[in-house]
Short mmCIF file of C-alpha atoms in Angstrom, two decimals:
data_model
loop_
_atom_site.label_atom_id
_atom_site.label_comp_id
_atom_site.label_asym_id
_atom_site.label_seq_id
_atom_site.Cartn_x
_atom_site.Cartn_y
_atom_site.Cartn_z
CA MET A 242 0.00 0.00 0.00
CA LEU A 243 2.82 2.43 0.82
CA ALA A 244 4.34 1.97 -2.64
CA ASP A 245 0.96 2.79 -4.20
CA VAL A 246 0.58 5.93 -2.09
CA LEU A 247 4.06 7.14 -2.99
CA ARG A 248 3.31 6.67 -6.69
CA TRP A 249 -0.10 8.31 -6.47
CA ARG A 250 1.39 11.31 -4.69
CA ALA A 251 4.09 11.66 -7.34
CA GLU A 252 1.37 11.59 -10.00
CA GLY A 253 -0.71 14.17 -8.15
CA GLN A 254 -3.74 11.89 -7.74
CA ASP A 255 -6.41 12.55 -5.14
CA MET A 256 -7.18 9.69 -2.74
CA VAL A 257 -10.09 8.55 -0.61
CA ARG A 258 -9.87 6.21 2.38
CA LEU A 259 -12.48 3.59 3.30
CA THR A 260 -12.21 2.31 6.88
CA VAL A 261 -14.15 -0.32 8.80
CA ILE A 262 -14.87 1.67 11.97
CA ARG A 263 -17.27 -0.90 13.48
CA ALA A 264 -17.73 -4.61 12.84
CA ASN A 265 -20.38 -6.70 14.58
CA GLY A 266 -20.92 -10.43 14.18
CA SER A 267 -19.49 -12.30 11.20
CA THR A 268 -17.85 -9.80 8.84
CA PRO A 269 -15.30 -10.14 6.03
CA ARG A 270 -12.83 -7.71 7.65
CA GLU A 271 -12.10 -6.51 11.16
CA GLU A 272 -12.39 -3.04 12.71
CA GLY A 273 -9.55 -0.83 11.52
CA ALA A 274 -9.15 -2.53 8.15
CA PHE A 275 -8.99 0.03 5.35
CA MET A 276 -8.40 0.54 1.68
CA LEU A 277 -7.39 3.49 -0.49
CA LEU A 278 -8.80 4.58 -3.83
CA THR A 279 -7.99 7.00 -6.60
CA ARG A 280 -10.40 7.59 -9.46
CA THR A 281 -9.03 4.56 -11.31
CA GLU A 282 -7.01 2.43 -8.87
CA GLN A 283 -7.29 0.80 -5.46
CA SER A 284 -5.02 -0.65 -2.77
CA GLY A 285 -6.10 -2.85 0.13
CA THR A 286 -9.58 -4.21 0.82
CA ILE A 287 -12.48 -3.83 3.25
CA GLY A 288 -13.79 -7.29 2.42
CA GLY A 289 -14.72 -7.61 -1.22
CA GLY A 290 -18.08 -8.56 -2.68
CA ARG A 291 -21.10 -6.29 -2.91
CA LEU A 292 -20.05 -4.45 0.27
CA GLU A 293 -16.79 -3.27 -1.22
CA TRP A 294 -18.22 -2.67 -4.70
CA ASP A 295 -20.95 -0.35 -3.44
CA CYS A 296 -18.63 1.50 -1.06
CA MET A 297 -16.03 2.01 -3.77
CA ALA A 298 -18.65 3.54 -6.06
CA GLU A 299 -19.77 5.96 -3.34
CA ALA A 300 -16.19 6.80 -2.40
CA ARG A 301 -15.27 7.62 -5.98
CA ALA A 302 -18.35 9.82 -6.23
CA LEU A 303 -16.97 11.60 -3.17
CA LEU A 304 -13.78 12.33 -5.07
CA VAL A 305 -15.74 13.79 -7.96
CA SER A 306 -18.16 15.85 -5.84
CA GLY A 307 -15.51 17.25 -3.55
CA GLY A 308 -17.29 16.03 -0.41
CA VAL A 309 -15.30 15.45 2.78
CA ALA A 310 -16.57 12.31 4.55
CA VAL A 311 -19.59 10.01 4.93
CA GLU A 312 -20.39 6.97 7.07
CA ARG A 313 -22.56 4.03 6.10
CA HIS A 314 -23.93 1.34 8.42
CA ILE A 315 -24.48 -1.82 6.38
CA PRO A 316 -26.23 -5.00 7.62
CA LEU A 317 -24.57 -7.52 5.34
CA GLY A 318 -27.46 -9.96 5.05
CA PRO A 319 -30.64 -7.92 4.65
CA ALA A 320 -29.10 -4.88 2.95
CA ILE A 321 -26.82 -6.40 0.32
CA ASN A 322 -27.51 -10.16 0.45
CA GLN A 323 -24.06 -11.17 1.73
CA CYS A 324 -24.20 -14.34 3.80
CA CYS A 325 -21.76 -13.26 6.53
CA GLY A 326 -24.68 -12.23 8.72
CA GLY A 327 -22.92 -9.41 10.57
CA ALA A 328 -22.94 -5.66 10.11
CA VAL A 329 -20.26 -3.06 9.44
CA THR A 330 -19.94 0.70 9.52
CA ILE A 331 -17.70 2.13 6.83
CA ARG A 332 -16.26 5.63 6.93
CA MET A 333 -15.32 7.14 3.57
CA GLU A 334 -13.19 10.28 3.61
CA ARG A 335 -10.93 12.18 1.27
CA VAL A 336 -7.24 12.04 2.17
CA SER A 337 -6.58 15.64 3.15
CA ASP A 338 -3.12 15.09 4.66
CA PRO A 339 -1.02 12.77 2.46
CA ASP A 340 2.04 13.34 4.67
CA ALA A 341 0.20 11.97 7.71
CA LEU A 342 -1.06 9.00 5.69
CA GLU A 343 2.45 8.22 4.49
CA ASP A 344 3.79 8.45 8.06
CA GLU A 345 1.02 6.12 9.26
CA LEU A 346 1.79 3.55 6.58
CA ARG A 347 5.52 3.68 7.34
CA ALA A 348 4.81 3.18 11.04
CA ASP A 349 2.49 0.25 10.25
CA ARG A 350 5.22 -1.29 8.10
CA GLU A 351 7.71 -1.06 10.97
CA LYS A 352 5.34 -3.11 13.13
CA LEU A 353 5.19 -5.98 10.63
CA PRO A 354 7.19 -9.15 11.34
CA GLN A 355 10.52 -9.15 9.56
CA LEU A 356 11.66 -11.96 7.28
CA LEU A 357 15.28 -12.21 6.17
CA LEU A 358 15.50 -14.01 2.83
CA PHE A 359 19.07 -15.10 2.07
CA GLY A 360 19.69 -16.04 -1.56
CA ALA A 361 18.73 -14.54 -4.91
CA GLY A 362 18.93 -17.57 -7.19
CA HIS A 363 16.00 -19.03 -9.13
CA VAL A 364 14.01 -20.06 -6.05
CA GLY A 365 14.99 -16.88 -4.19
CA ARG A 366 13.63 -14.70 -6.98
CA ALA A 367 10.39 -16.68 -7.12
CA LEU A 368 10.07 -16.43 -3.35
CA ALA A 369 10.69 -12.68 -3.31
CA ARG A 370 7.83 -12.18 -5.77
CA ALA A 371 5.46 -14.41 -3.76
CA LEU A 372 6.43 -13.19 -0.29
CA ALA A 373 6.14 -9.55 -1.35
CA LEU A 374 2.35 -10.07 -1.31
CA LEU A 375 2.33 -10.89 2.42
CA PRO A 376 2.18 -8.32 5.25
CA LEU A 377 5.86 -8.77 6.11
CA ARG A 378 8.96 -6.61 6.16
CA LEU A 379 10.89 -8.63 3.61
CA VAL A 380 14.65 -8.07 3.53
CA TRP A 381 16.28 -9.90 0.61
CA VAL A 382 20.01 -10.51 0.94
CA ASP A 383 22.70 -11.65 -1.52
CA ALA A 384 26.24 -10.55 -2.31
CA ARG A 385 25.66 -10.93 -6.06
CA GLU A 386 24.01 -7.79 -7.43
CA GLU A 387 23.29 -9.36 -10.82
CA GLU A 388 21.15 -12.11 -9.28
CA PHE A 389 18.36 -9.91 -7.94
CA GLY A 390 16.73 -8.99 -11.22
CA ILE A 391 13.60 -6.88 -10.71
CA VAL A 392 13.03 -6.30 -6.99
CA PRO A 393 9.29 -6.38 -6.15
CA PRO A 394 7.76 -3.22 -4.66
CA GLY A 395 8.06 -3.04 -0.89
CA VAL A 396 11.01 -5.47 -0.74
CA GLU A 397 14.32 -4.23 0.66
CA ALA A 398 17.20 -5.73 -1.34
CA LEU A 399 20.63 -5.71 0.29
CA MET A 400 23.77 -6.57 -1.65
CA THR A 401 26.13 -7.60 1.13
CA GLU A 402 28.22 -10.43 2.54
CA GLN A 403 27.69 -9.19 6.10
CA TRP A 404 24.95 -11.61 7.10
CA GLU A 405 26.01 -11.92 10.76
CA SER A 406 24.82 -8.46 11.81
CA LEU A 407 21.51 -8.91 10.00
CA VAL A 408 20.75 -12.14 11.86
CA GLN A 409 21.99 -10.74 15.17
CA GLU A 410 19.98 -7.51 14.95
CA ALA A 411 16.70 -8.97 13.67
CA PRO A 412 13.88 -8.32 16.17
CA ALA A 413 12.67 -11.24 18.27
CA GLY A 414 9.90 -13.07 16.45
CA SER A 415 11.45 -12.48 13.03
CA GLY A 416 11.97 -15.17 10.42
CA VAL A 417 15.05 -16.37 8.54
CA LEU A 418 14.83 -18.24 5.25
CA VAL A 419 18.10 -19.56 3.84
CA LEU A 420 18.76 -20.65 0.25
CA THR A 421 22.19 -19.40 -0.79
CA GLN A 422 24.49 -20.75 -3.47
CA SER A 423 26.76 -22.33 -0.83
CA HIS A 424 25.94 -25.20 1.54
CA THR A 425 28.57 -23.91 3.97
CA LEU A 426 27.01 -20.46 3.96
CA ASP A 427 23.58 -22.05 4.39
CA ALA A 428 24.88 -23.83 7.47
CA LEU A 429 26.51 -20.75 8.98
CA ILE A 430 23.43 -18.55 8.59
CA THR A 431 21.03 -21.27 9.72
CA GLY A 432 23.19 -22.16 12.72
CA ALA A 433 23.35 -18.52 13.79
CA ALA A 434 19.58 -18.19 13.47
CA LEU A 435 18.96 -21.35 15.51
CA GLU A 436 21.46 -20.24 18.13
CA ARG A 437 19.34 -17.15 18.85
CA GLY A 438 16.38 -19.23 19.91
CA ASP A 439 13.82 -16.40 19.73
CA LEU A 440 12.96 -16.41 16.02
CA ARG A 441 9.50 -17.43 14.89
CA TYR A 442 10.64 -19.22 11.74
CA VAL A 443 13.99 -20.64 10.60
CA GLY A 444 13.83 -22.40 7.25
CA MET A 445 16.51 -23.78 4.95
CA ILE A 446 16.14 -25.20 1.48
CA GLY A 447 17.34 -28.77 1.14
CA SER A 448 16.59 -32.45 1.29
CA ARG A 449 16.19 -34.64 4.36
CA THR A 450 19.71 -35.90 3.70
CA LYS A 451 21.04 -32.34 3.86
CA ARG A 452 19.12 -31.74 7.05
CA LYS A 453 20.52 -34.87 8.70
CA ARG A 454 24.08 -33.84 7.89
CA PHE A 455 23.54 -30.30 9.10
CA GLU A 456 21.90 -31.46 12.31
CA SER A 457 25.04 -33.42 13.13
CA ALA A 458 27.16 -30.33 12.53
CA PHE A 459 24.88 -28.16 14.67
CA ARG A 460 25.20 -30.60 17.56
CA GLN A 461 29.01 -30.54 17.25
CA VAL A 462 28.99 -26.77 17.84
CA ASP A 463 26.66 -27.24 20.85
CA ILE A 464 23.43 -25.87 19.46
CA PRO A 465 20.75 -27.38 21.74
CA GLN A 466 18.68 -30.15 20.18
CA GLU A 467 15.39 -28.41 20.99
CA ARG A 468 16.51 -25.49 18.83
CA ILE A 469 17.69 -27.78 16.04
CA ASP A 470 14.27 -29.42 16.10
CA ARG A 471 12.66 -26.07 15.24
CA LEU A 472 14.45 -25.92 11.90
CA VAL A 473 12.14 -26.21 8.90
CA CYS A 474 13.96 -28.29 6.28
CA PRO A 475 12.79 -29.28 3.74
CA ILE A 476 10.82 -26.06 3.34
CA GLY A 477 7.31 -26.03 1.92
CA ASP A 478 6.99 -29.77 2.39
CA PHE A 479 3.33 -30.41 1.57
CA GLY A 480 4.00 -33.73 -0.14
CA VAL A 481 4.07 -32.25 -3.66
CA ARG A 482 7.17 -33.37 -5.54
CA ASP A 483 7.54 -30.45 -7.95
CA LYS A 484 10.89 -28.66 -8.11
CA ARG A 485 9.90 -25.73 -10.30
CA PRO A 486 10.87 -22.51 -8.46
CA GLU A 487 7.39 -20.98 -8.71
CA VAL A 488 5.76 -24.10 -7.25
CA ILE A 489 8.29 -24.29 -4.42
CA ALA A 490 7.71 -20.59 -3.73
CA THR A 491 3.95 -21.11 -3.54
CA PHE A 492 4.19 -23.77 -0.84
CA VAL A 493 6.91 -21.99 1.13
CA THR A 494 4.89 -18.77 1.10
CA ALA A 495 1.88 -20.64 2.50
CA GLU A 496 4.11 -22.16 5.17
CA ILE A 497 5.55 -18.79 6.20
CA ALA A 498 2.12 -17.16 6.26
CA ALA A 499 0.88 -19.87 8.63
CA ARG A 500 3.90 -19.70 10.92
CA MET A 501 4.65 -15.96 10.95
CA LEU A 502 1.27 -14.30 10.57
CA CYS A 503 -0.73 -16.50 12.93
CA GLN A 504 -2.35 -14.46 15.71
CA THR A 505 -2.66 -17.15 18.39
CA GLU A 506 -0.67 -17.15 21.61
CA LEU A 507 1.03 -20.37 20.49
CA CYS A 508 2.35 -18.66 17.35
CA ARG A 509 3.55 -15.66 19.35
CA ASP A 510 5.57 -17.81 21.75
CA ALA A 511 9.21 -16.91 21.19
CA SER A 512 10.33 -17.09 24.79
CA VAL A 513 13.69 -18.83 24.45
CA SER A 514 16.50 -16.44 25.29
CA LYS A 515 18.80 -15.14 22.58
CA THR A 516 22.48 -16.13 22.45
CA ASP A 517 25.13 -14.02 20.79
CA ILE A 518 26.19 -15.23 17.34
CA SER A 519 29.82 -15.06 18.43
CA ASP A 520 29.20 -18.21 20.49
CA ILE A 521 29.30 -20.22 17.26
CA ASP A 522 32.75 -21.31 16.14
CA HIS A 523 32.43 -20.50 12.43
CA VAL A 524 35.79 -22.00 11.48
CA THR A 525 35.00 -25.30 13.18
CA PHE A 526 31.54 -25.27 11.64
CA ALA A 527 32.85 -24.77 8.11
CA THR A 528 35.43 -27.52 8.63
CA ILE A 529 32.80 -30.02 9.76
CA LEU A 530 30.77 -29.40 6.61
CA SER A 531 33.63 -29.31 4.13
#
C-alpha cells in the first residue's frame, strides 16, 4: 500500500480512504481494516463482494463531488444479500493530509514481522515475488548484485556479505529463510539463526539428507537439540514433488504465512532467550561441513 501511495502522490492523484470503523458479528474484515482509492485504482480491501463494490462507487463519487466524509452502516445480510450475517460501519473520507497518511503507513510497516531471505537464485527470486504479497517486512540478501533482477515493490534488497549483523539484529519473532548458493554459507546462517532461539521461523532449502548432515554439525557446535528441532527443512513440504521454483515458492509462502502471521498465543511464543552469534565457532563449523 505504501508503494501505491508514494506513486499516487508523485502523480498528483487525489485519494479517498475507506475504513471499517465498526464490525459486529461475522464480517469479512475486522475493525480498523482500510483501503485506499484514486479515481481509477485501489489498494487494500475492506472485504470484497457487494459491500466493497458499493462503497467504492460511493467513495469515488466523493472524489468527484468534492465532499469530505460520509459513514454508512451496512447490515450484510438484509441490505446487500451477503451471507456473513454481521454488520459493518464504513467511513469514507478524502485524504486531506497525504504526509500523515504516508507516516502512518511507514509506522504500520515497521510493526510488521521481519523476514530475512538469504539467496537470490532461481528459487529466491520466485520467493521474493510471492512473499512480497504478504504483510511482512521482507529483507532480501545476496552478495551478487546481478542475481536480484527486478526487486518487487516493498522489498528491501541488500547486496552484502555481512549476514552476521543482519541475523543478530533482527527483532525477536522475526523469520530467517536460507537458500544461498553455498551449503557452507547455508549452514553458517542457519546455525546462527537457531542459536538465537527467539525467532518465529527458521527455514533452509534442502533435502532430508542435507538436514541430517547439518543437524550433526549443529550438535558438534553445541546448538541445543530443541533449537535444532525447530528448523524447517525441507521447506514447503506439503507432499508435492515439484521442483519448479514458482511451485516451491507457492508452498513456502503458504508455510511462512501460517507460521509468521498466525495471531494465536502459540504462534507468538518466542520465549527462548537469545544467544550471541559469536558463540558459534564458524571456522569449526565450516570444517565439519567441508
